[in-house]
XYZ file of C-alpha atoms in Angstrom:
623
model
C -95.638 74.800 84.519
C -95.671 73.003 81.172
C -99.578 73.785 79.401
C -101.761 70.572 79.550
C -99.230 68.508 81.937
C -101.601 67.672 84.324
C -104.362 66.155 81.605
C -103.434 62.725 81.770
C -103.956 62.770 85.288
C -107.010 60.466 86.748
C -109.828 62.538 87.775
C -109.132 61.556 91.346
C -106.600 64.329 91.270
C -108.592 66.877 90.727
C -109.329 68.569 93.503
C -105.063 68.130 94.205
C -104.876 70.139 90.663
C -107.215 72.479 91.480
C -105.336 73.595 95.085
C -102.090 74.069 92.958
C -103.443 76.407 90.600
C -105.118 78.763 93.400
C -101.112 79.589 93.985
C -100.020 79.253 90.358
C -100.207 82.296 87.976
C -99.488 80.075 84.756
C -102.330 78.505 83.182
C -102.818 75.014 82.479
C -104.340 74.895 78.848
C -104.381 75.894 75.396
C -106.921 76.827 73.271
C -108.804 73.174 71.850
C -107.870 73.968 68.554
C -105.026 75.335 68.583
C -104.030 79.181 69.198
C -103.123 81.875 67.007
C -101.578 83.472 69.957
C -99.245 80.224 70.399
C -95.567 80.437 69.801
C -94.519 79.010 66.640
C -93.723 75.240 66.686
C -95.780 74.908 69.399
C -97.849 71.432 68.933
C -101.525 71.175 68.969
C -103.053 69.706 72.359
C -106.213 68.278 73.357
C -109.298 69.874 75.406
C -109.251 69.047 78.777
C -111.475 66.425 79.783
C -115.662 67.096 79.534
C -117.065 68.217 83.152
C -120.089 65.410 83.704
C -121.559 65.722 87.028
C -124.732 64.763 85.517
C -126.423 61.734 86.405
C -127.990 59.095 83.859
C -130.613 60.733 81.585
C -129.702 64.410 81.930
C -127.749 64.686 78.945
C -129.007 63.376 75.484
C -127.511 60.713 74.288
C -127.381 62.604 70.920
C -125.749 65.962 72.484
C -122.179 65.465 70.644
C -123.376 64.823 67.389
C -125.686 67.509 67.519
C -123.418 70.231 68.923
C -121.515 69.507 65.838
C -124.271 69.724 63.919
C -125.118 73.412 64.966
C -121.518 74.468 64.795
C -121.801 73.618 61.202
C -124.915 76.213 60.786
C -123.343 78.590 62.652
C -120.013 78.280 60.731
C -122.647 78.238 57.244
C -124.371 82.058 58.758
C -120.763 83.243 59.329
C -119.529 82.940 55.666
C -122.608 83.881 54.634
C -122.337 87.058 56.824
C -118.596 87.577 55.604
C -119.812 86.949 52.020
C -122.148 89.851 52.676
C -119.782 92.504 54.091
C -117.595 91.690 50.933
C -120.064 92.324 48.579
C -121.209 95.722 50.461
C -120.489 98.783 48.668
C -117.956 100.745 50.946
C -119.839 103.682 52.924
C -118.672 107.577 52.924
C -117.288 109.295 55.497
C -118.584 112.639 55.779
C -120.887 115.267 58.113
C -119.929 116.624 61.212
C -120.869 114.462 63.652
C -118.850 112.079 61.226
C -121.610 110.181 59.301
C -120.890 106.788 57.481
C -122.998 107.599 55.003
C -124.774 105.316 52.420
C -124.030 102.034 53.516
C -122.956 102.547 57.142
C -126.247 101.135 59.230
C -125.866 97.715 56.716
C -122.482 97.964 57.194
C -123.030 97.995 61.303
C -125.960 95.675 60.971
C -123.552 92.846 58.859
C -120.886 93.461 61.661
C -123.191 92.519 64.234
C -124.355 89.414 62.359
C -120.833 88.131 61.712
C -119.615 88.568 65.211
C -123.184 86.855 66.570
C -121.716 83.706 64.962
C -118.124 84.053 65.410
C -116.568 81.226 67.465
C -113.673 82.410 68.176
C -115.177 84.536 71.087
C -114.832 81.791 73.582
C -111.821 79.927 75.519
C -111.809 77.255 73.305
C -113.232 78.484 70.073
C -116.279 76.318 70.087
C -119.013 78.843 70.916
C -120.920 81.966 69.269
C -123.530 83.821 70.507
C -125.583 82.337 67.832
C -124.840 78.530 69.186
C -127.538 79.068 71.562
C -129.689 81.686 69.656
C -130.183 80.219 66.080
C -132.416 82.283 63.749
C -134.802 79.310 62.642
C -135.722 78.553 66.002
C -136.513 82.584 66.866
C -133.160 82.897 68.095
C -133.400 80.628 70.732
C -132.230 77.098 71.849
C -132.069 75.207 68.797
C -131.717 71.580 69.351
C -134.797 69.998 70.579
C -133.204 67.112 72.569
C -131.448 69.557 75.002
C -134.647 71.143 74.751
C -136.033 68.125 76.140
C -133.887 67.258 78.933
C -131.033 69.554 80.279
C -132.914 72.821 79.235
C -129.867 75.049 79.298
C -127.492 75.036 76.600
C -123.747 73.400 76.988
C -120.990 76.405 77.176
C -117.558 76.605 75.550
C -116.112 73.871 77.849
C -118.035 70.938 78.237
C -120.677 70.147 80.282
C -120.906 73.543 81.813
C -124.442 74.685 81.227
C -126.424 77.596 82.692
C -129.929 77.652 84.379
C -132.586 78.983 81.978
C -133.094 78.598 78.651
C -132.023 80.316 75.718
C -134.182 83.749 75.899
C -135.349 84.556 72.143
C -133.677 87.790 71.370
C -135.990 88.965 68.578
C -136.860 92.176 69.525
C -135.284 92.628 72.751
C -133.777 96.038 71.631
C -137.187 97.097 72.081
C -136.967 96.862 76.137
C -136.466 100.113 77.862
C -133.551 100.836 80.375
C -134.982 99.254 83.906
C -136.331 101.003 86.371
C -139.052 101.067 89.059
C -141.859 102.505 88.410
C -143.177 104.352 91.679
C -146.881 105.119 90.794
C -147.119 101.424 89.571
C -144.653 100.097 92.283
C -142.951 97.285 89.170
C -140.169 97.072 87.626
C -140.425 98.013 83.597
C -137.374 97.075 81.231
C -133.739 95.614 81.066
C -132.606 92.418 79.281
C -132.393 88.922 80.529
C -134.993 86.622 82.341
C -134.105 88.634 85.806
C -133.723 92.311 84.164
C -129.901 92.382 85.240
C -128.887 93.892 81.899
C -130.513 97.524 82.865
C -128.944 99.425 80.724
C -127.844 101.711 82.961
C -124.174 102.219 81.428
C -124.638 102.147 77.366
C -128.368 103.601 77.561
C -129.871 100.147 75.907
C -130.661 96.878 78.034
C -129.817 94.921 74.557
C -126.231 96.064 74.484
C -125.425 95.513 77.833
C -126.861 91.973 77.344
C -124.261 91.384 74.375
C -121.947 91.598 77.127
C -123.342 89.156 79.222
C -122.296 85.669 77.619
C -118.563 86.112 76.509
C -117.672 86.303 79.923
C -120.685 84.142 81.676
C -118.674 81.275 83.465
C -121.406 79.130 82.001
C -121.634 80.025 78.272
C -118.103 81.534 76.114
C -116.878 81.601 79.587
C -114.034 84.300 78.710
C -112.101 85.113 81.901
C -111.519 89.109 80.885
C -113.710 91.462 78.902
C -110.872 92.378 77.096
C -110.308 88.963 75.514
C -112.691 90.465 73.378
C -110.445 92.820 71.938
C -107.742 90.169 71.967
C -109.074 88.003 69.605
C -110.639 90.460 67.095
C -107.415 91.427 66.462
C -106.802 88.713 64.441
C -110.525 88.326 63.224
C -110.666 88.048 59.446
C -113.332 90.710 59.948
C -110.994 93.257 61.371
C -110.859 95.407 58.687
C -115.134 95.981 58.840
C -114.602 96.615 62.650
C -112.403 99.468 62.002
C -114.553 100.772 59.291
C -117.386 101.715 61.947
C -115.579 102.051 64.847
C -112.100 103.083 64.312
C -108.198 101.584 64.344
C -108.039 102.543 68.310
C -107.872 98.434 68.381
C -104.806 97.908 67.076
C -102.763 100.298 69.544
C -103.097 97.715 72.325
C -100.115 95.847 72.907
C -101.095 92.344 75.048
C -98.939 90.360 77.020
C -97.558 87.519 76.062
C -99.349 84.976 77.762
C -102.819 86.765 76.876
C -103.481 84.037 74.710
C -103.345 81.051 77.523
C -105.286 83.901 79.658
C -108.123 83.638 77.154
C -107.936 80.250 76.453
C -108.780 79.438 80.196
C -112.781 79.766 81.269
C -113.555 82.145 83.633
C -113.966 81.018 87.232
C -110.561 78.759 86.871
C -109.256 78.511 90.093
C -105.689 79.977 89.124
C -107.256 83.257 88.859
C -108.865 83.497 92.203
C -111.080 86.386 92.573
C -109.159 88.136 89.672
C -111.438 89.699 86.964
C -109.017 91.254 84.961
C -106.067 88.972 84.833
C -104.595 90.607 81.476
C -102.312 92.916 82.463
C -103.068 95.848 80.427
C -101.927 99.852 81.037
C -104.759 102.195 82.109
C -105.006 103.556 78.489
C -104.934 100.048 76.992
C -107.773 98.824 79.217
C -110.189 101.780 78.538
C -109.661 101.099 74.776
C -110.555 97.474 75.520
C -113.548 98.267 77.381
C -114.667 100.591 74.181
C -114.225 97.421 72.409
C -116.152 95.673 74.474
C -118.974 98.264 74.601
C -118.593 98.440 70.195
C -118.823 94.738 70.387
C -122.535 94.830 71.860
C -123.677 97.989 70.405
C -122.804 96.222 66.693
C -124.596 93.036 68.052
C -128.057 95.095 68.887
C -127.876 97.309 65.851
C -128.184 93.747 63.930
C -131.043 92.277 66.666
C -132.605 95.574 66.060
C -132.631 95.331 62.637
C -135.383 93.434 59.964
C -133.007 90.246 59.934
C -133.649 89.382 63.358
C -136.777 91.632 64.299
C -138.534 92.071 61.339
C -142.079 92.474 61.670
C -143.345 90.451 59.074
C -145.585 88.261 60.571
C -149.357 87.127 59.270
C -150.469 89.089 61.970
C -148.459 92.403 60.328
C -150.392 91.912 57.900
C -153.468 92.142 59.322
C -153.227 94.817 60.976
C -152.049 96.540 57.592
C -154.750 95.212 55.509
C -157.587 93.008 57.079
C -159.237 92.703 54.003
C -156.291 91.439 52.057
C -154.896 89.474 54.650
C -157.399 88.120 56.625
C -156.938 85.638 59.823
C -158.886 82.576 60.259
C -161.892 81.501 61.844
C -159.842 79.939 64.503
C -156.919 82.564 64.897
C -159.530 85.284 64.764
C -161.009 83.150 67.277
C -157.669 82.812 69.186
C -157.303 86.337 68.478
C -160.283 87.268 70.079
C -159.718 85.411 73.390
C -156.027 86.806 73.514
C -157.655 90.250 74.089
C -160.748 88.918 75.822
C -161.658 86.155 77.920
C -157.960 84.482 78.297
C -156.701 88.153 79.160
C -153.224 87.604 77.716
C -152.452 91.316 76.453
C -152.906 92.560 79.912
C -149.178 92.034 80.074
C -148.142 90.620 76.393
C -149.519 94.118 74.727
C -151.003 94.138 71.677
C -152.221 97.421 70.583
C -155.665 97.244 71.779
C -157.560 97.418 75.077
C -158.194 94.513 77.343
C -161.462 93.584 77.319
C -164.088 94.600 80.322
C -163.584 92.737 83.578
C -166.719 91.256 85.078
C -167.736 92.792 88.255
C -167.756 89.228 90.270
C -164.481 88.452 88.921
C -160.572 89.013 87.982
C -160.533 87.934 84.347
C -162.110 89.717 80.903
C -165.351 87.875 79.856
C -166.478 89.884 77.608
C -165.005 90.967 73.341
C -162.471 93.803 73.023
C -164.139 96.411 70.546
C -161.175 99.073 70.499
C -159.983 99.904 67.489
C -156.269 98.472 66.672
C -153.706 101.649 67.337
C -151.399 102.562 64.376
C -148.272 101.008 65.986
C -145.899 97.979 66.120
C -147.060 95.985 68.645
C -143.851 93.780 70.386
C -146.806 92.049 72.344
C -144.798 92.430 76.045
C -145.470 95.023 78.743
C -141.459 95.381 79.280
C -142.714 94.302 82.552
C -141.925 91.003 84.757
C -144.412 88.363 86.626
C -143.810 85.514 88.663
C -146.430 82.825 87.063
C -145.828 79.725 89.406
C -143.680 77.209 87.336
C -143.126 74.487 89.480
C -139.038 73.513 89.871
C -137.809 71.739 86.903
C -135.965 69.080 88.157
C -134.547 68.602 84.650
C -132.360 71.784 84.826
C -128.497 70.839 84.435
C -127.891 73.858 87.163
C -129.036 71.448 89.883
C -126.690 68.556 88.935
C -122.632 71.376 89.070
C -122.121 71.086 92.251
C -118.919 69.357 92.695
C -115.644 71.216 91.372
C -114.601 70.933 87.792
C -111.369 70.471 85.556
C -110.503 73.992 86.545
C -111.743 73.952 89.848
C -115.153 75.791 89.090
C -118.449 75.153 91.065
C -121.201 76.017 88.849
C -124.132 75.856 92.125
C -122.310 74.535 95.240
C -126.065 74.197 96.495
C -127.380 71.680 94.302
C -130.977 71.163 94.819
C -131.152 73.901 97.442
C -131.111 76.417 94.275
C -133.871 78.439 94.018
C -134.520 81.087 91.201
C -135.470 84.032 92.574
C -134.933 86.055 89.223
C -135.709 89.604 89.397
C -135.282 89.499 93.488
C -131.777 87.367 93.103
C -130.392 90.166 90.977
C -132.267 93.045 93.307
C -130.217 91.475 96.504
C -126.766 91.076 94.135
C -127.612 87.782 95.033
C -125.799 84.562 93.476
C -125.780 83.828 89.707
C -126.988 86.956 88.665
C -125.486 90.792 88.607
C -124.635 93.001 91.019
C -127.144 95.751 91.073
C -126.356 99.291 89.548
C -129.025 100.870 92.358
C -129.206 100.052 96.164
C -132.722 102.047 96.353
C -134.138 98.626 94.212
C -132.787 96.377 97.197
C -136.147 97.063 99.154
C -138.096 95.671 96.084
C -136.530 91.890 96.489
C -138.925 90.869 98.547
C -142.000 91.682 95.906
C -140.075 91.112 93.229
C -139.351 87.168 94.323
C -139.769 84.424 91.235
C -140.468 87.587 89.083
C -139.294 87.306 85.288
C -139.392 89.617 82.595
C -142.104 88.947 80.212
C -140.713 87.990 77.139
C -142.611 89.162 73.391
C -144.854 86.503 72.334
C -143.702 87.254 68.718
C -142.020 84.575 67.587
C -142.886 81.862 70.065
C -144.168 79.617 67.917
C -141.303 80.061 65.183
C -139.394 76.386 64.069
C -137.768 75.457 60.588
C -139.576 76.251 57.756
C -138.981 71.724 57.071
C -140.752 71.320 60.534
C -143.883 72.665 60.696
C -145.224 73.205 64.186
C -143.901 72.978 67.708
C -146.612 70.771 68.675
C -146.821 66.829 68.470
C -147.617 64.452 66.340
C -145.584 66.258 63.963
C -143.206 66.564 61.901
C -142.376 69.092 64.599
C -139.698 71.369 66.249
C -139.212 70.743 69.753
C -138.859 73.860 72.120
C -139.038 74.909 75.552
C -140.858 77.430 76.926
C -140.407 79.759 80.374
C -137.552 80.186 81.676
C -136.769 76.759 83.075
C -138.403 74.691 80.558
C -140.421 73.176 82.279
C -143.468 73.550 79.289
C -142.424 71.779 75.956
C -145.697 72.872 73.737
C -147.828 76.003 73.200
C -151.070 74.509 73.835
C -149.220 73.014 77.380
C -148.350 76.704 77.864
C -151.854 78.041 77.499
C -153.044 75.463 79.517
C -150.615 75.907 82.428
C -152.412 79.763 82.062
C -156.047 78.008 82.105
C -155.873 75.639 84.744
C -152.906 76.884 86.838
C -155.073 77.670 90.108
C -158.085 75.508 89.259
C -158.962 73.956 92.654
C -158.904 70.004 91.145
C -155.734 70.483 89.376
C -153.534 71.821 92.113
C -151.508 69.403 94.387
C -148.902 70.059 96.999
C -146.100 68.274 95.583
C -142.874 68.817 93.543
C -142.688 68.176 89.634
C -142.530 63.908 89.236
C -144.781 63.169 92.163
C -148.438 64.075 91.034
C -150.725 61.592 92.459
C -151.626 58.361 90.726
C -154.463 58.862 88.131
C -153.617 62.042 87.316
C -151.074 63.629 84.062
C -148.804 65.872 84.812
C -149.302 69.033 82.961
C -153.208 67.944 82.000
C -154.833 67.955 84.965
C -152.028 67.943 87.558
C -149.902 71.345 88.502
C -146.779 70.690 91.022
C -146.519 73.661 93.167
C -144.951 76.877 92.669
C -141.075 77.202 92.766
C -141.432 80.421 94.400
C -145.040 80.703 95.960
C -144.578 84.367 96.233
C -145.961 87.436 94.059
C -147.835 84.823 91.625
C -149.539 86.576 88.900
C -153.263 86.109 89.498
C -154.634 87.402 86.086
C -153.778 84.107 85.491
C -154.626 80.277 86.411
C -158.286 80.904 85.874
C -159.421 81.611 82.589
C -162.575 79.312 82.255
C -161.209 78.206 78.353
C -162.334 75.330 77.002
C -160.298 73.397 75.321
C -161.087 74.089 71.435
C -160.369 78.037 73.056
C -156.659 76.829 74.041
C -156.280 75.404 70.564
C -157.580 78.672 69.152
C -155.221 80.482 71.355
C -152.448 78.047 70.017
C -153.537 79.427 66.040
C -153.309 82.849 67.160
C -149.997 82.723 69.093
C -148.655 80.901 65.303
C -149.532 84.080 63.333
C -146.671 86.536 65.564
C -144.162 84.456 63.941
C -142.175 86.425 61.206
C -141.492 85.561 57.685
C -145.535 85.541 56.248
C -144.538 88.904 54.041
C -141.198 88.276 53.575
C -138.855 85.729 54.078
C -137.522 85.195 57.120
C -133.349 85.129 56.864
C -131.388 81.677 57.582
C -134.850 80.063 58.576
C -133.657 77.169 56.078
C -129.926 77.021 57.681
C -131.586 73.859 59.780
C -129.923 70.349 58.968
C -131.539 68.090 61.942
C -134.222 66.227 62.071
C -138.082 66.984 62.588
C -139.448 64.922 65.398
C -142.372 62.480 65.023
C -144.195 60.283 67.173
C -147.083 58.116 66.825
C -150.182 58.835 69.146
C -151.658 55.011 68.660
C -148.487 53.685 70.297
C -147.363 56.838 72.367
C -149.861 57.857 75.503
C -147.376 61.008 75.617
C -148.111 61.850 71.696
C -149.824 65.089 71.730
C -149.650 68.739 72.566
C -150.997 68.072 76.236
C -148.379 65.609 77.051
C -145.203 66.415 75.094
C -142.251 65.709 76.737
C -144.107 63.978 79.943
C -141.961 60.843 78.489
C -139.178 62.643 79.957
C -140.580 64.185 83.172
C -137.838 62.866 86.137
C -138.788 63.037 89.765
C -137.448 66.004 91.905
C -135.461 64.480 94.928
C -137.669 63.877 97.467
C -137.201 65.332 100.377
C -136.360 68.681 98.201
C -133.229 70.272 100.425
C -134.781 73.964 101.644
C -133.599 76.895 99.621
C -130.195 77.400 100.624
C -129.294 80.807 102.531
C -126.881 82.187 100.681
C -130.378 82.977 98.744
C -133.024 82.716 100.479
C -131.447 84.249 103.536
C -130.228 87.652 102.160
C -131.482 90.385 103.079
C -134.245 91.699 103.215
C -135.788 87.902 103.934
C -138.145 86.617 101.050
C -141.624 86.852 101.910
C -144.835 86.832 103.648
C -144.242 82.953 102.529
C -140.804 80.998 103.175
C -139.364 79.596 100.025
C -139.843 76.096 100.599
């Protein structure tokens, strides 16, 4: 079958396309741009058509412009990065175990940083790792308007999207390998909102998240691990590869049709159930899986390093030299209440003590007087909580459920998705992992809407042109939680505050609070998964000059005060402003309610194929 035949086909042939390729081992495309696995003479031929299932108002109207506009700064890091393993004095290879000595850990750490931002690793050359994870916005999502509306971030064929946001990964290599703690009875460590990077295999939860996303259906959306190895065989980078990890690379011969293999997203219909379509000898694919495994471990050594995790924060600092650098009167303030009254390092760790809980109640009241412990804080327990988002009816996951191009459904059960997170993964359930450990299957059930807790470091870090995340502005827009569904920092310590205040909660689903009330100021949709909610939150008594003071604090964890903070100025969008005497939704408390859509009403039950695995969620049924 002749590549790209079927293109100019109406869409109403689809599904018809889709049945012939179940039986068909050829594959229908080539790579967007152009291949350089492509036989010679071979002419250039267009993407296949963009996947929209999305109604109205999902998407933003700017999305195309400013996908191009991040490719661009992600193109702009890469040349930089290549720039910088140029100029790098070659390292010595010596010792026994062999030791690259001198330059070797800059020379692993550049690596890393020039594969984060390499497009090539992707069907149709369109997406790095960095796409969704760009340094200015803490390595996170970085365009605000996606951050507005369809919360996850569009993959390497168009419109797939995932169902969370973009995690920051500044100092994830800090998370332990995951496992249940007994005494505790919780889960500690692993990568990912739901933990299902553990670690188990390469010893480090970061590395075995590097290998999530190539091959994620939803993101680079490579069909075979060893694609990897496939196209860094022809990276201009090559040569630095083989520096640190050897010329084994080059003894794998691929087929000839690996390029059309790799140039096809994962979950295409023509390779069935098949996760390894390149055929590849035994010896071949264990080198490729060593790829694969030097891939991510280059990728954490640079997360790990002071260009992505730096610890150079005002709040660094401080803790250095109070006297020198002193905080505020408001983020000592903030400061104070983050280890006191609000009770936030009970689980985003700090250092320091929490301070005493009240007799008559659940929450510190009083001042933390513990002195600070010489250490790096990474302000995160390694832990996960469930802390009762409501459903974000804004998350593109909800709208793929009809086949696409390829024959791929993203979530056949539409609204009946439910994210489970750490109990999806527990059960193998759908969209996550399988599970390394069937002894952790008995924990689903407490484990329900559970989701790591992410470092507050960083949190509040935008362009160094856009001051703040928080309206009027200039500002950077971001998302926060997992599904987005908070769009400021002050909304976020709020949604802590007033979570489970008796006034504020209502029994309905996000777009329906009742009339004369704000969503997100004094109206809280219920829970997406009313199960295992954190209760050291939703209470706090703060007033609202403490949430502000909170806000001041949670600004001094972002890095760059002491030194600058690398490719914080790559940033060529726009800041966002808005004008509070003409805008009822221009502030902190009601950012982004301008965009808040109604969830379909009635909401369709959670579908079985996750809320009816085994064992059943529970003691209450996931609505």
């Amino acid at each position: 079958m002749k590549r790209r035949k079927l293109i100019a086909l109406s869409a109403v042939f689809v599904t018809a396309i889709a049945t012939l390729l179940i039986s068909s081992q050829s594959v229908l495309v080539s790579a967007q741009n152009g291949s350089a696995g492509a036989q010679k003479g071979d002419r250039e031929e267009p993407p296949p058509p963009f996947y929209n299932p999305y109604p109205p108002g999902i998407l933003p109207a700017d999305l195309n412009s400013e996908i191009a506009r991040v490719l661009r700064e992600v193109d702009n890091i890469e040349f930089e990065a290549l720039a910088q393993l140029r100029a790098l004095p070659p390292p010595t290879l010596t010792n026994q175990p062999p030791i690259l000595a001198h330059t070797g850990q800059r020379l692993n750490v550049l690596l890393g940083k020039v594969m984060n931002f390499d497009k090539n690793i992707s069907p149709f050359k369109d997406r790095a790792c960095g796409f969704c994870h760009m340094p200015y916005a803490g390595f996170s999502g970085p365009i605000p308007s996606v951050n507005l509306t369809m919360v996850a971030y569009p993959g390497s064929f168009q419109f797939r999207a995932g169902k969370r946001t973009a995690q920051r990964y500044t100092y994830s290599p800090s998370f332990p390998v995951l496992n249940f703690n007994e005494t505790q009875q919780a889960f500690f460590g692993g990568n990912f909102w739901d933990s299902r990077a553990t670690g188990y295999r390469l010893g480090s939860p970061d590395q075995e998240q590097a290998q999530g996303p190539p091959v994620d259906t939803q993101e680079h959306a490579l069909p075979d691990t060893a694609c990897i190895a496939f196209r860094l065989q022809t990276a201009v980078y090559k040569p630095f590869f083989i520096q640190v990890w050897g010329d084994a690379i080059d003894t794998i011969k691929f087929p000839h049709n690996t390029e059309e293999i790799c140039e096809t997203p994962g979950g295409a219909s023509v390779f069935g159930t098949n996760t390894m379509p390149i055929k590849l000898t035994s010896a071949e694919r264990s080198i490729a899986s060593d790829v694969y495994a030097h891939w991510a471990q280059s990728l954490d050594q640079y997360e790990t390093s002071p260009d992505v995790s730096a610890f150079s924060s005002k709040f660094d600092a401080y803790l250095h030299d109070p006297t020198t650098n002193p905080l505020s009167a408001d983020e000592m303030a903030g400061y104070n209440l983050f280890r006191g009254k609000a009770n936030c390092n009970s689980c985003h760790l700090d250092g320091r003590s929490t301070a005493p809980t009240p007799a008559n109640g659940t929450a510190p009241s009083g001042e933390d007087t513990g002195a600070a412990a010489d250490t790096r804080p990474v302000f995160t327990c390694f832990g996960s909580a469930n802390l009762g988002l409501p459903l974000n009816p804004r998350d593109a996951i909800y709208y793929q459920n009809t086949p696409d191009f390829f024959g791929f459904t993203a979530n056949p059960f539409g609204f009946g998705f439910r994210d489970l997170g750490l109990g999806t993964f527990l059960r193998s359930g759908p969209g996550s992992w399988a599970s390394p450990n069937d002894t952790w299957t008995q924990f689903a059930p407490t484990s329900d809407g559970q989701m790591q807790t992410s470092t507050a470091r960083n949190v509040a870090m935008v362009p160094s042109k856009c001051p703040t995340t928080e309206a009027p502005g200039p500002y950077f827009q971001k998302e926060f939680f997992h599904n987005g569904y908070i769009k400021s920092l002050k909304q976020l310590v709020h949604f802590y505050n007033t979570r489970d205040v008796a006034t504020f909660k209502f029994n309905v689903t996000s777009g329906h609070c009742p009339s004369g009330t704000v969503e997100k100021v004094n109206c809280w949709p219920e829970p997406e998964v009313p199960n295992n909610l954190d209760m050291t939150v939703g209470m706090l008594g703060l007033s609202d000059t403490e949430e502000n003071q909170i806000v001041a604090f949670l600004q001094t964890l972002t890095d760059g005060f002491t030194t600058p903070y690398p490719d914080i100025n790559q940033f060529t969008g726009a800041c966002m402003t808005c004008n509070p005497a003409t805008d009822p939704n221009c502030s902190p408390s009601r950012q982004g309610n301008n965009f808040l859509i109604p969830t379909p009403s009635p909401l369709p039950p959670c579908a079985s194929a996750i809320c009816g695995v085994a064992p059943l969620p529970g003691p209450k049924p996931i609505p």
